[in-house]
Amino acid sequence: MAERALRGTRLGATSYENDRNTDLAPRQEVDYTCGKGHRFTVTLAAEAEVPMTWECRSCGATALRVDGELPQAKKGKPPRTHWDMLMERRTLEDLEEVLAERLEILRSGRRRTA
């Protein structure tokens, strides 16, 4: 009998559960405003840590919490360049020596085979 009751109902596509007699988790609503004046509300769990910034739903800019202040920018390390990484491995004298060797090979016309 159960097979006949479910025949043709697209199993998995539709849920037969309902929200009656279900306690939802406590929630809080947080208001955000972006620089272009868009104001929107985000619903979060009551125990969740509320972020100071959120992406604006209208324009994609960074929105700030209405009752918050702009977070302090973190100090980061400057990006390392190829030259910085090279100088960690070699000294200027080593580099000048390698350059002199390579120039000598190029000027003599012979190729170095590996």
Short mmCIF file of C-alpha atoms in Angstrom, two decimals:
data_model
loop_
_atom_site.label_atom_id
_atom_site.label_comp_id
_atom_site.label_asym_id
_atom_site.label_seq_id
_atom_site.Cartn_x
_atom_site.Cartn_y
_atom_site.Cartn_z
CA MET A 1 0.00 0.00 0.00
CA ALA A 2 2.82 2.39 0.83
CA GLU A 3 4.36 1.94 -2.60
CA ARG A 4 1.10 2.95 -4.27
CA ALA A 5 0.79 6.06 -2.10
CA LEU A 6 4.23 7.33 -3.15
CA ARG A 7 4.00 6.38 -6.81
CA GLY A 8 4.59 9.39 -9.08
CA THR A 9 5.50 11.86 -6.31
CA ARG A 10 9.09 12.72 -7.37
CA LEU A 11 10.83 11.33 -4.30
CA GLY A 12 13.54 13.63 -2.99
CA ALA A 13 12.26 16.70 -4.80
CA THR A 14 9.54 17.54 -2.28
CA SER A 15 9.70 17.41 1.48
CA TYR A 16 6.68 16.09 3.31
CA GLU A 17 7.78 17.52 6.65
CA ASN A 18 6.20 20.63 8.11
CA ASP A 19 7.26 23.24 10.67
CA ARG A 20 4.49 22.57 13.16
CA ASN A 21 5.65 21.64 16.68
CA THR A 22 9.21 22.67 15.83
CA ASP A 23 11.24 25.09 17.94
CA LEU A 24 13.45 27.28 15.78
CA ALA A 25 16.84 28.41 17.01
CA PRO A 26 16.91 31.86 18.61
CA ARG A 27 17.76 34.56 16.08
CA GLN A 28 18.86 38.16 15.95
CA GLU A 29 18.53 40.73 13.20
CA VAL A 30 21.45 43.02 12.43
CA ASP A 31 21.17 46.18 10.29
CA TYR A 32 23.89 47.18 7.83
CA THR A 33 24.37 50.29 5.65
CA CYS A 34 26.75 50.60 2.71
CA GLY A 35 28.47 53.76 1.48
CA LYS A 36 25.87 54.24 -1.28
CA GLY A 37 23.02 54.44 1.24
CA HIS A 38 21.61 50.93 0.83
CA ARG A 39 20.23 49.63 4.12
CA PHE A 40 19.45 45.94 4.71
CA THR A 41 18.94 43.46 7.54
CA VAL A 42 20.74 40.15 8.04
CA THR A 43 19.26 37.43 10.26
CA LEU A 44 21.85 35.51 12.29
CA ALA A 45 21.78 32.96 15.08
CA ALA A 46 21.61 34.52 18.54
CA GLU A 47 24.90 32.96 19.64
CA ALA A 48 26.75 33.85 16.42
CA GLU A 49 29.52 36.44 16.46
CA VAL A 50 28.20 39.43 14.52
CA PRO A 51 30.67 40.75 11.92
CA MET A 52 31.25 44.51 11.65
CA THR A 53 31.12 44.43 7.84
CA TRP A 54 28.93 42.57 5.34
CA GLU A 55 28.73 42.61 1.55
CA CYS A 56 25.91 44.86 0.34
CA ARG A 57 23.11 42.92 -1.34
CA SER A 58 22.41 45.69 -3.86
CA CYS A 59 25.80 46.88 -5.08
CA GLY A 60 28.37 44.45 -3.62
CA ALA A 61 30.25 47.16 -1.70
CA THR A 62 31.33 46.66 1.91
CA ALA A 63 28.53 47.61 4.29
CA LEU A 64 29.11 48.64 7.91
CA ARG A 65 26.97 47.60 10.85
CA VAL A 66 24.60 50.44 11.79
CA ASP A 67 25.54 50.49 15.48
CA GLY A 68 29.22 49.71 14.86
CA GLU A 69 32.35 51.54 13.91
CA LEU A 70 34.86 50.78 11.19
CA PRO A 71 37.25 47.99 12.23
CA GLN A 72 40.95 48.77 12.52
CA ALA A 73 43.02 47.68 9.54
CA LYS A 74 45.43 44.89 10.37
CA LYS A 75 49.11 45.49 9.86
CA GLY A 76 50.39 43.02 7.32
CA LYS A 77 53.79 42.09 6.08
CA PRO A 78 54.77 43.67 2.77
CA PRO A 79 54.79 41.18 -0.10
CA ARG A 80 58.10 39.51 -0.83
CA THR A 81 59.46 40.08 -4.30
CA HIS A 82 61.61 37.71 -6.35
CA TRP A 83 64.61 39.89 -5.56
CA ASP A 84 63.95 39.58 -1.81
CA MET A 85 63.78 35.80 -2.04
CA LEU A 86 66.95 35.70 -4.14
CA MET A 87 68.80 37.85 -1.61
CA GLU A 88 67.81 35.38 1.13
CA ARG A 89 69.67 32.62 -0.73
CA ARG A 90 72.67 34.48 -2.19
CA THR A 91 74.90 37.46 -1.51
CA LEU A 92 75.76 40.17 -4.04
CA GLU A 93 79.24 38.72 -4.44
CA ASP A 94 77.77 35.30 -5.33
CA LEU A 95 75.46 36.88 -7.88
CA GLU A 96 78.27 38.85 -9.48
CA GLU A 97 80.35 35.68 -9.74
CA VAL A 98 77.48 33.74 -11.39
CA LEU A 99 76.88 36.65 -13.78
CA ALA A 100 80.55 36.75 -14.76
CA GLU A 101 80.55 32.99 -15.45
CA ARG A 102 77.42 33.18 -17.60
CA LEU A 103 78.72 36.20 -19.55
CA GLU A 104 81.98 34.37 -20.22
CA ILE A 105 80.06 31.36 -21.56
CA LEU A 106 77.91 33.57 -23.81
CA ARG A 107 80.86 35.55 -25.13
CA SER A 108 82.91 32.44 -25.93
CA GLY A 109 80.06 31.06 -28.01
CA ARG A 110 79.99 27.66 -26.36
CA ARG A 111 76.84 26.33 -24.79
CA ARG A 112 76.79 24.53 -21.51
CA THR A 113 75.02 21.18 -21.66
CA ALA A 114 73.24 19.71 -18.72
#
